[in-house]
Amino acid sequence: MKQILNQIGGAPCAGIAWFDKRNPATGRMFARVAEAGPAEVDRAVAAARASLAGSWGRSSTGERADLLIAIADGIERRFAEFLDAEVEDTGKPRSQASQVDIPRSIANFRNFAEAIRQHSTEYFEGGTPDGRGAIHLTQRRPIGVVAVLAPWNLPLLLLSWKVAPALACGNAVVCKPSEETPQTATLLAGVMRDAGVPDGVYSVVHGYGAGSAGELLCRHPDVDAITLTGESRTGTAVMKAAAEGTRAVSFELGGKNPSLVFADCDFDAALEGTVRSVFQNSGQICVGTERVYVERPIYARFVAALGKAAQSLKLGSPDDPRTAMGPLISEKHRRKVLAYYARARAEGATVIAGGGIPADMPTDLAEGAWVQPTIWTGLTEDSPVVREEIFGPCCHIAPFDNEDEVIARANDTEFGLAAALWTTNLSRAHRVATRLDAGIVWVNTWGHRDLRTPFGGTRRSGIGREGGRHSLEFYSELKDVCIKL
Ligand code: NAD
Ligand code: 6OD
């Protein structure tokens, strides 16, 4: 049985207890994970603080950019190990982890190396009240010790999205990966050591959220800022902890993202994009679509085609190249998703595809957290199935009759992360994209992301933006140095 340890100040260590880690595809336990307690969290934060007082605190942006490249190279050298770990932790198809999770994580380190190299101090010349000149140098300084709380859906990718800019700006981080996906954050500690990142700059504490390592870390008085990707209600809890000490927060939270399919769309492209946006990563993607609105003239055809596509998705072993969809992350999450499936049935939804647990999984996968790709129609807009984030491979489809109506329905949500719209009418594309209340709007595509662009949501979907210079803004403090001439 594997043991997954905390990584504190450059060294592995146990904790106050052990928790089990199961493979979601098989349901089998394969590791014991060391849960960090107050002493481990204290030591990780102290090591981070000490690193800031040492050589790391005096490092130049060029040196840090070089280190980020060395980290990217280090992950690349151990690509197979990272891939195995991510697939074992999540059950996701190996093809997806090898094309998205691991390469995009590497890209994050390279991208932020570039971003920090290009960042320059601002220079202003200005008059002073006594008529003599002064110059101002507006610098970006590190915030200090940053707590990184990461989710389980894209474990290394979403962790690297925070760690890379935090290090680029000269901070030290203490990471709390999700209890469901402890491995790749732990492997990253080895890569950091080999790359020459000073001890204490990157530590990992394992455990749960409330009442465990996550909460201990957020409440630690020597943490200067907290960055979280997770559920909206976790954001609320973390914000309360951050209020003590008025610490800065950056939140990427939940969504209930709409997709608007107009009758003038390229039907095949809209169908293919919608299939990806609903079922990729088993629907466990924050920007995934859970509400589809289709203009009435093509509604029946679209429902039938999406239903057929859902039924033909192959569920199976992560190692089988034909597998299109993996399991959910855990039995606990499956219970949550199946409760929504049951609720949809109870409310009288028409089940176009799926709706339950697949009956025909092979014996070695029978205990995994599998659910069927599922599509409903016929629910009202006030149903919890249509309003709440499910985070599973499912969506509700409803018809609409005009632009104003569908925009109002798409915006009638407490979230505002992403939206997709499908139309060949250029004016409509601009009009509707502008009126949709979401941080990211895709037109005739879904999921495309340039790492330099702002990523984040409005309302309960988050606070702040990640990506390129937007991340650098969170992970640094501005400081103005005024020099009288
Ligand atoms: P989660 O909120 O349960 O957990 C996220 C992290 O926070 C984990 O490390 C967890 O242990 C920790 N945590 C939980 N409660 C805590 C608390 N009270 N104090 C401190 N730490 C705590 O989220 P999850 O289930 O891991 O991930 C799924 C959620 O993440 C979905 O809601 C999804 O929409 C969201 N998500 C958002 C984005 C985005 O970019 N907006 C991206 C991916 C996932
Ligand atoms: O940037 C990416 O590649 C990506 N897939 C981001 C997804 C984020 C939310 O879950």
Coordinates of C-alpha atoms and ligand atoms in Angstrom, one line a residue:
M1 CA 0.0 0.0 0.0
K2 CA 1.3 3.4 -1.0
Q3 CA 1.9 6.1 1.7
I4 CA 1.5 9.7 0.6
L5 CA 3.2 12.1 2.9
N6 CA 3.1 15.8 3.6
Q7 CA 6.0 17.8 2.2
I8 CA 7.1 20.4 4.6
G9 CA 10.2 22.6 4.2
G10 CA 11.7 20.3 1.6
A11 CA 11.2 17.1 3.5
P12 CA 8.4 14.4 3.7
C13 CA 6.6 13.9 7.0
A14 CA 3.6 12.0 8.4
G15 CA 0.8 13.8 10.3
I16 CA -1.7 13.3 13.0
A17 CA -3.7 10.6 11.2
W18 CA -4.0 8.6 8.0
F19 CA -6.9 8.7 5.5
D20 CA -7.7 6.3 2.7
K21 CA -7.4 7.1 -1.0
R22 CA -9.5 5.0 -3.4
N23 CA -9.3 4.7 -7.2
P24 CA -12.6 6.1 -8.4
A25 CA -12.7 3.8 -11.5
T26 CA -12.4 0.6 -9.4
G27 CA -13.4 1.7 -5.9
R28 CA -10.3 0.0 -4.6
M29 CA -8.1 1.6 -1.9
F30 CA -4.6 2.0 -3.0
A31 CA -3.0 4.5 -0.6
R32 CA -2.9 6.0 2.9
V33 CA -2.5 9.7 3.0
A34 CA -0.9 11.5 6.0
E35 CA -3.3 14.1 7.4
A36 CA -1.6 17.3 8.6
G37 CA -2.6 18.6 12.0
P38 CA -1.9 21.9 13.6
A39 CA 1.8 21.2 14.2
E40 CA 2.4 20.3 10.5
V41 CA 0.5 23.3 9.2
D42 CA 2.4 25.5 11.6
R43 CA 5.7 24.1 10.4
A44 CA 4.8 24.5 6.7
V45 CA 3.8 28.2 7.3
A46 CA 7.0 28.8 9.3
A47 CA 9.1 27.2 6.6
A48 CA 7.4 29.4 4.0
R49 CA 8.1 32.5 6.1
A50 CA 11.7 31.6 6.7
S51 CA 12.2 31.1 2.9
L52 CA 11.0 34.7 2.3
A53 CA 13.6 35.9 4.8
G54 CA 16.3 33.9 3.0
S55 CA 17.7 33.8 -0.5
W56 CA 14.2 33.4 -2.0
G57 CA 13.2 36.8 -0.7
R58 CA 16.2 38.4 -2.5
S59 CA 15.7 36.5 -5.8
S60 CA 15.3 38.4 -9.0
T61 CA 12.5 38.0 -11.4
G62 CA 15.0 36.5 -13.9
E63 CA 16.1 33.9 -11.4
R64 CA 12.5 33.0 -10.6
A65 CA 11.6 32.8 -14.3
D66 CA 14.5 30.4 -14.8
L67 CA 13.3 28.2 -11.9
L68 CA 9.8 28.1 -13.4
I69 CA 11.2 26.8 -16.6
A70 CA 13.3 24.2 -14.7
I71 CA 10.1 23.1 -12.9
A72 CA 8.3 22.8 -16.3
D73 CA 11.2 20.7 -17.6
G74 CA 11.1 18.6 -14.4
I75 CA 7.5 17.7 -14.8
E76 CA 8.1 17.0 -18.5
R77 CA 10.9 14.6 -17.6
R78 CA 8.6 12.8 -15.2
F79 CA 5.5 13.1 -17.4
A80 CA 4.7 9.3 -17.2
E81 CA 4.8 9.4 -13.4
F82 CA 2.5 12.5 -13.2
L83 CA 0.2 10.9 -15.7
D84 CA -0.1 7.6 -13.8
A85 CA -0.7 9.5 -10.5
E86 CA -3.4 11.8 -12.0
V87 CA -5.2 8.9 -13.6
E88 CA -5.1 6.7 -10.5
D89 CA -6.4 9.6 -8.3
T90 CA -9.2 10.7 -10.6
G91 CA -10.1 7.7 -12.8
K92 CA -10.2 10.0 -15.8
P93 CA -9.2 8.7 -19.3
R94 CA -5.5 8.6 -19.7
S95 CA -6.0 10.2 -23.1
Q96 CA -7.5 13.3 -21.5
A97 CA -4.9 13.5 -18.7
S98 CA -2.1 13.2 -21.2
Q99 CA -3.5 15.9 -23.6
V100 CA -4.9 18.3 -21.0
D101 CA -4.0 17.9 -17.4
I102 CA -0.3 17.3 -17.5
P103 CA 0.7 19.4 -20.6
R104 CA -1.4 22.4 -19.5
S105 CA 0.2 22.2 -16.1
I106 CA 3.7 22.4 -17.7
A107 CA 2.4 25.2 -19.9
N108 CA 1.4 27.2 -16.8
F109 CA 4.9 27.2 -15.5
R110 CA 6.4 28.2 -18.9
N111 CA 3.7 30.8 -19.4
F112 CA 4.2 32.5 -16.0
A113 CA 8.0 32.5 -16.5
E114 CA 7.4 34.5 -19.7
A115 CA 4.8 36.7 -18.0
I116 CA 7.1 37.7 -15.1
R117 CA 10.1 38.3 -17.5
Q118 CA 8.0 40.7 -19.4
H119 CA 6.7 42.5 -16.4
S120 CA 8.4 45.8 -15.8
T121 CA 8.4 48.3 -13.0
E122 CA 6.4 51.5 -13.8
Y123 CA 8.2 54.8 -13.8
F124 CA 6.6 58.2 -13.3
E125 CA 8.0 61.7 -13.3
G126 CA 6.1 64.3 -11.4
G127 CA 6.2 67.7 -9.9
T128 CA 6.2 68.2 -6.1
P129 CA 4.6 71.0 -4.1
D130 CA 7.9 72.8 -3.7
G131 CA 8.4 72.9 -7.4
R132 CA 11.3 70.5 -7.5
G133 CA 10.9 67.2 -9.4
A134 CA 10.4 63.7 -8.1
I135 CA 10.3 60.3 -9.7
H136 CA 8.1 57.4 -8.8
L137 CA 9.0 53.7 -9.2
T138 CA 5.9 51.5 -8.9
Q139 CA 7.1 48.1 -8.0
R140 CA 5.4 44.8 -7.7
R141 CA 6.4 43.0 -4.4
P142 CA 5.4 39.5 -3.2
I143 CA 2.4 39.3 -0.8
G144 CA 4.2 36.8 1.4
V145 CA 2.9 33.4 2.4
V146 CA 0.1 32.2 0.2
A147 CA -2.3 29.4 1.1
V148 CA -3.3 27.4 -2.0
L149 CA -6.5 25.4 -1.8
A150 CA -7.0 23.2 -4.8
P151 CA -9.9 21.1 -6.1
W152 CA -10.0 17.5 -7.4
N153 CA -11.3 17.9 -11.0
L154 CA -8.1 19.0 -12.7
P155 CA -5.8 18.6 -9.8
L156 CA -2.3 19.5 -11.1
L157 CA -3.6 21.9 -13.7
L158 CA -5.6 24.0 -11.3
L159 CA -2.9 23.9 -8.6
S160 CA -0.2 24.9 -11.1
W161 CA -2.4 27.8 -12.2
K162 CA -1.9 29.2 -8.7
V163 CA 1.6 28.0 -7.7
A164 CA 3.3 29.2 -10.9
P165 CA 2.2 32.9 -10.7
A166 CA 2.7 32.9 -6.9
L167 CA 6.3 31.8 -7.2
A168 CA 6.8 34.0 -10.3
C169 CA 6.0 37.0 -8.0
G170 CA 8.3 35.8 -5.3
N171 CA 5.8 34.4 -2.7
A172 CA 6.1 31.1 -0.8
V173 CA 3.2 28.8 -0.9
V174 CA 1.6 26.2 1.3
C175 CA -0.7 24.0 -0.8
K176 CA -3.6 21.9 0.4
P177 CA -4.6 19.7 -2.5
S178 CA -8.0 18.1 -2.4
E179 CA -8.2 15.1 -0.2
E180 CA -9.4 13.2 -3.3
T181 CA -6.3 13.9 -5.3
P182 CA -3.2 14.1 -3.2
Q183 CA -0.6 12.6 -5.5
T184 CA 0.5 15.1 -8.1
A185 CA 0.9 18.0 -5.7
T186 CA 3.2 15.7 -3.7
L187 CA 5.2 14.7 -6.8
L188 CA 5.6 18.4 -7.6
A189 CA 7.5 18.8 -4.3
G190 CA 10.2 16.4 -5.7
V191 CA 10.3 18.4 -9.0
M192 CA 10.8 21.6 -7.0
R193 CA 13.6 20.1 -5.0
D194 CA 15.4 18.9 -8.1
A195 CA 14.9 22.2 -9.9
G196 CA 16.6 24.0 -7.0
V197 CA 13.6 25.8 -5.4
P198 CA 14.7 26.7 -1.9
D199 CA 13.2 24.6 1.0
G200 CA 10.0 26.1 2.4
V201 CA 9.0 27.9 -0.8
Y202 CA 6.6 25.1 -1.8
S203 CA 5.1 22.9 1.0
V204 CA 2.2 20.5 0.8
V205 CA -0.2 19.7 3.7
H206 CA -2.7 16.9 3.2
G207 CA -6.2 16.6 4.7
Y208 CA -9.8 17.7 4.4
G209 CA -11.3 21.1 4.4
A210 CA -13.5 22.2 7.4
G211 CA -12.0 21.0 10.7
S212 CA -8.9 19.7 9.0
A213 CA -5.8 20.9 7.2
G214 CA -7.7 23.3 4.9
E215 CA -9.3 25.2 7.7
L216 CA -6.1 25.2 9.8
L217 CA -4.2 26.7 6.9
C218 CA -6.8 29.4 6.2
R219 CA -7.0 30.4 9.8
H220 CA -3.3 30.5 10.3
P221 CA -2.4 34.0 11.4
D222 CA 0.9 34.0 9.4
V223 CA -0.8 33.3 6.1
D224 CA -1.0 36.6 4.0
A225 CA -3.4 35.6 1.2
I226 CA -5.6 32.7 0.3
T227 CA -6.4 31.4 -3.1
L228 CA -9.1 28.8 -3.6
T229 CA -10.7 26.9 -6.5
G230 CA -13.7 25.0 -5.2
E231 CA -17.3 25.2 -4.4
S232 CA -19.1 28.5 -3.8
R233 CA -20.0 27.5 -0.2
T234 CA -16.3 26.8 0.5
G235 CA -15.6 30.3 -0.7
T236 CA -18.0 31.6 1.9
A237 CA -16.3 29.6 4.7
V238 CA -12.8 30.6 3.5
M239 CA -13.8 34.3 3.2
K240 CA -14.9 34.2 6.9
A241 CA -11.5 32.8 7.9
A242 CA -9.7 35.4 5.7
A243 CA -11.7 38.2 7.4
E244 CA -9.6 37.6 10.5
G245 CA -6.4 39.5 9.6
T246 CA -8.0 41.1 6.5
R247 CA -6.2 38.7 4.2
A248 CA -6.7 39.0 0.4
V249 CA -8.6 36.2 -1.4
S250 CA -8.8 35.0 -4.9
F251 CA -11.7 32.6 -5.7
E252 CA -12.6 30.4 -8.7
L253 CA -15.9 28.8 -7.6
G254 CA -18.9 27.0 -9.0
G255 CA -21.1 27.5 -12.0
K256 CA -24.4 26.6 -13.7
N257 CA -23.3 27.5 -17.1
P258 CA -25.7 27.9 -20.0
S259 CA -25.3 27.1 -23.7
L260 CA -27.5 29.0 -26.2
V261 CA -28.0 27.3 -29.5
F262 CA -29.6 29.5 -32.1
A263 CA -31.5 28.0 -35.1
D264 CA -28.9 29.6 -37.5
C265 CA -26.0 27.7 -35.9
D266 CA -23.7 25.3 -37.6
F267 CA -25.7 22.3 -36.3
D268 CA -22.9 19.7 -36.2
A269 CA -20.4 22.1 -34.6
A270 CA -22.9 23.1 -32.0
L271 CA -23.7 19.5 -31.3
E272 CA -20.0 18.5 -31.0
G273 CA -19.2 21.4 -28.8
T274 CA -22.2 20.8 -26.5
V275 CA -21.3 17.1 -26.1
R276 CA -17.8 18.1 -25.0
S277 CA -19.0 20.9 -22.7
V278 CA -21.5 18.6 -21.0
F279 CA -19.5 15.3 -20.7
Q280 CA -15.8 16.1 -20.7
N281 CA -14.2 15.0 -17.5
S282 CA -17.5 13.4 -16.6
G283 CA -19.1 16.9 -16.4
Q284 CA -16.7 17.8 -13.5
I285 CA -15.4 21.0 -15.1
C286 CA -16.3 24.3 -13.6
V287 CA -17.0 25.8 -17.1
G288 CA -19.0 22.8 -18.2
T289 CA -22.6 23.2 -19.5
E290 CA -25.5 22.1 -17.4
R291 CA -28.3 24.2 -19.0
V292 CA -28.8 24.0 -22.8
Y293 CA -31.3 26.4 -24.4
V294 CA -32.2 25.6 -28.1
E295 CA -34.2 27.8 -30.4
R296 CA -37.5 26.1 -31.1
P297 CA -37.1 25.4 -34.9
I298 CA -34.2 23.0 -34.2
Y299 CA -35.1 22.0 -30.7
A300 CA -36.5 18.5 -31.4
R301 CA -33.6 17.6 -33.8
F302 CA -31.0 18.9 -31.3
V303 CA -32.5 17.0 -28.3
A304 CA -32.6 13.7 -30.4
A305 CA -29.0 14.2 -31.6
L306 CA -27.6 15.1 -28.1
G307 CA -29.5 12.1 -26.7
K308 CA -28.0 9.8 -29.3
A309 CA -24.5 11.2 -28.6
A310 CA -24.9 10.7 -24.9
Q311 CA -25.9 7.1 -25.3
S312 CA -23.0 6.3 -27.5
L313 CA -20.3 7.7 -25.2
K314 CA -18.1 4.8 -24.1
L315 CA -17.5 4.4 -20.4
G316 CA -14.6 2.3 -19.3
S317 CA -11.1 1.8 -18.1
P318 CA -8.9 4.9 -18.1
D319 CA -6.3 2.9 -19.9
D320 CA -8.6 1.9 -22.8
P321 CA -8.0 4.5 -25.6
R322 CA -11.6 4.1 -26.7
T323 CA -12.9 5.3 -23.3
A324 CA -14.7 8.7 -23.7
M325 CA -15.9 9.1 -20.1
G326 CA -14.5 8.1 -16.7
P327 CA -16.2 7.8 -13.4
L328 CA -17.1 10.5 -10.9
I329 CA -14.4 11.4 -8.4
S330 CA -15.8 9.4 -5.5
E331 CA -18.7 7.4 -4.1
K332 CA -19.7 10.5 -2.0
H333 CA -19.9 12.7 -5.2
R334 CA -21.8 9.9 -7.0
R335 CA -24.5 10.0 -4.2
K336 CA -24.8 13.7 -4.7
V337 CA -25.2 13.4 -8.5
L338 CA -27.6 10.5 -8.2
A339 CA -29.7 12.5 -5.8
Y340 CA -30.2 15.1 -8.6
Y341 CA -31.0 12.3 -11.1
A342 CA -33.7 11.1 -8.7
R343 CA -35.0 14.6 -8.1
A344 CA -35.3 15.1 -11.9
R345 CA -37.4 12.0 -12.2
A346 CA -39.5 12.9 -9.2
E347 CA -40.2 16.3 -10.8
G348 CA -41.5 14.6 -14.0
A349 CA -38.5 15.3 -16.2
T350 CA -38.4 13.4 -19.5
V351 CA -35.2 11.4 -19.5
I352 CA -33.7 11.5 -23.0
A353 CA -30.6 9.6 -22.1
G354 CA -29.1 7.8 -19.0
G355 CA -30.6 8.8 -15.6
G356 CA -28.9 6.2 -13.4
I357 CA -26.0 3.8 -12.9
P358 CA -24.6 1.9 -15.9
A359 CA -25.6 -1.7 -15.5
D360 CA -22.9 -3.2 -17.8
M361 CA -19.6 -2.2 -16.3
P362 CA -16.9 -5.0 -16.4
T363 CA -16.4 -6.8 -13.0
D364 CA -13.1 -5.0 -12.2
L365 CA -14.9 -1.6 -12.5
A366 CA -18.2 -2.6 -10.9
E367 CA -17.3 -0.9 -7.6
G368 CA -16.3 2.4 -9.3
A369 CA -18.2 5.7 -9.0
W370 CA -19.9 5.4 -12.4
V371 CA -23.0 7.2 -13.6
Q372 CA -24.7 7.4 -17.0
P373 CA -24.3 10.4 -19.2
T374 CA -27.8 12.0 -18.7
I375 CA -30.1 14.4 -20.5
W376 CA -33.4 15.7 -19.3
T377 CA -36.1 17.9 -20.8
G378 CA -39.4 19.2 -19.3
L379 CA -38.2 20.7 -16.0
T380 CA -39.2 24.3 -15.0
E381 CA -36.6 26.9 -14.6
D382 CA -37.1 27.0 -10.8
S383 CA -36.2 23.3 -10.3
P384 CA -33.0 22.8 -8.2
V385 CA -31.8 20.5 -11.1
V386 CA -31.8 23.5 -13.3
R387 CA -30.6 26.0 -10.7
E388 CA -27.9 24.2 -8.7
E389 CA -24.5 23.1 -9.7
I390 CA -24.5 19.3 -10.1
F391 CA -20.9 18.8 -11.4
G392 CA -21.8 15.6 -13.2
P393 CA -22.3 14.4 -16.8
C394 CA -25.7 15.8 -17.3
C395 CA -27.7 18.7 -18.6
H396 CA -31.3 20.0 -19.0
I397 CA -32.4 21.1 -22.4
A398 CA -35.2 23.6 -22.9
P399 CA -36.6 25.4 -26.0
F400 CA -36.7 29.2 -26.5
D401 CA -38.4 31.5 -28.9
N402 CA -36.4 34.8 -29.0
E403 CA -33.1 36.4 -28.0
D404 CA -34.3 38.6 -25.1
E405 CA -36.1 35.6 -23.6
V406 CA -33.1 33.3 -23.7
I407 CA -30.7 36.0 -22.4
A408 CA -33.0 36.6 -19.4
R409 CA -33.2 32.8 -18.7
A410 CA -29.4 32.3 -19.1
N411 CA -28.7 35.2 -16.7
D412 CA -31.3 34.1 -14.1
T413 CA -28.8 32.3 -11.9
E414 CA -26.7 33.1 -8.8
F415 CA -23.6 32.0 -10.7
G416 CA -21.7 33.7 -13.6
L417 CA -18.7 31.7 -14.7
A418 CA -19.1 30.8 -18.3
A419 CA -21.5 30.6 -21.2
A420 CA -21.4 29.3 -24.8
L421 CA -23.5 30.6 -27.7
W422 CA -23.8 29.0 -31.1
T423 CA -24.9 31.2 -34.1
T424 CA -23.6 32.1 -37.6
N425 CA -25.1 35.6 -37.3
L426 CA -22.1 37.9 -36.4
S427 CA -24.2 40.7 -35.1
R428 CA -26.2 38.4 -32.8
A429 CA -23.0 36.8 -31.6
H430 CA -21.7 40.3 -30.4
R431 CA -25.1 41.4 -29.0
V432 CA -25.7 38.2 -27.0
A433 CA -22.1 37.8 -25.8
T434 CA -22.1 41.3 -24.4
R435 CA -25.4 40.8 -22.6
L436 CA -24.6 37.4 -21.0
D437 CA -23.5 37.9 -17.3
A438 CA -20.5 35.6 -17.2
G439 CA -16.7 35.9 -16.9
I440 CA -16.1 33.9 -20.0
V441 CA -18.3 33.7 -23.1
W442 CA -17.5 31.3 -25.9
V443 CA -18.9 31.9 -29.4
N444 CA -19.1 28.8 -31.7
T445 CA -16.6 27.0 -29.5
W446 CA -16.3 25.8 -25.9
G447 CA -13.3 25.4 -23.6
H448 CA -10.7 27.2 -25.6
R449 CA -8.3 29.0 -23.3
D450 CA -5.3 31.2 -24.0
L451 CA -3.3 31.1 -20.7
R452 CA -2.9 34.9 -20.9
T453 CA -6.6 35.7 -20.8
P454 CA -8.6 36.5 -17.7
F455 CA -10.4 33.5 -16.3
G456 CA -13.0 33.8 -13.5
G457 CA -16.6 34.5 -12.7
T458 CA -19.1 37.0 -11.5
R459 CA -21.5 36.7 -8.5
R460 CA -21.1 33.4 -6.6
S461 CA -18.7 32.0 -9.3
G462 CA -15.7 33.8 -7.8
I463 CA -13.7 36.8 -6.9
G464 CA -10.9 38.0 -9.2
R465 CA -9.4 36.6 -12.4
E466 CA -6.6 34.2 -13.0
G467 CA -4.4 34.0 -16.1
G468 CA -1.4 36.0 -17.4
R469 CA -1.0 39.5 -15.9
H470 CA -4.4 39.1 -14.0
S471 CA -2.8 36.4 -11.8
L472 CA 0.3 38.6 -11.3
E473 CA -2.0 41.3 -10.0
F474 CA -3.3 39.1 -7.2
Y475 CA 0.0 37.5 -6.3
S476 CA 1.8 40.8 -5.8
E477 CA 1.4 44.0 -3.9
L478 CA 2.1 47.4 -5.6
K479 CA 4.6 49.6 -3.8
D480 CA 5.4 53.1 -4.9
V481 CA 8.9 54.4 -4.2
C482 CA 9.0 58.2 -4.6
I483 CA 12.4 59.8 -4.9
K484 CA 12.7 63.5 -4.7
L485 CA 15.3 64.9 -7.1
Ligands
NAD1 P1 -14.3 22.0 -2.5 O1 -14.8 23.4 -2.3 O2 -15.0 20.9 -1.8 O3 -12.8 21.9 -2.1 C1 -11.8 22.7 -2.7 C2 -10.6 22.7 -1.7 O4 -10.9 23.5 -0.6 C3 -10.2 21.3 -1.3 O5 -8.8 21.3 -1.1 C4 -10.9 21.2 0.1 O6 -10.3 20.3 0.9 C5 -10.8 22.7 0.6 N1 -11.8 23.0 1.5 C6 -13.1 22.6 1.5 N2 -13.8 23.2 2.6 C7 -12.9 24.0 3.2 C8 -12.9 24.9 4.3 N3 -14.1 25.1 5.0 N4 -11.8 25.5 4.7 C9 -10.7 25.4 4.0 N5 -10.5 24.6 3.0 C10 -11.6 23.9 2.5 O7 -14.3 21.8 -4.1 P2 -14.1 20.5 -4.9 O8 -15.3 19.6 -4.5 O9 -12.7 20.0 -4.6 O10 -14.2 20.9 -6.4 C11 -15.4 21.0 -7.1 C12 -15.9 22.5 -7.1 O11 -14.9 23.3 -7.5 C13 -17.1 22.7 -8.0 O12 -18.0 23.5 -7.3 C14 -16.5 23.4 -9.1 O13 -17.4 24.3 -9.8 C15 -15.4 24.2 -8.5 N6 -14.4 24.6 -9.5 C16 -14.3 25.8 -9.9 C17 -13.4 26.2 -10.9 C18 -13.3 27.6 -11.4 O14 -12.3 27.9 -12.0 N7 -14.3 28.5 -11.1 C19 -12.5 25.2 -11.4 C20 -12.6 24.0 -10.9 C21 -13.6 23.6 -9.9
6OD2 O1 -7.1 25.9 -18.9 C1 -7.5 24.7 -19.1 O2 -7.0 24.0 -19.9 C2 -8.7 24.3 -18.5 N1 -9.2 23.1 -18.9 C3 -9.3 24.9 -17.5 C4 -10.5 24.5 -16.8 C5 -10.9 25.0 -15.6 C6 -12.0 24.6 -14.8 O3 -12.3 23.5 -14.4

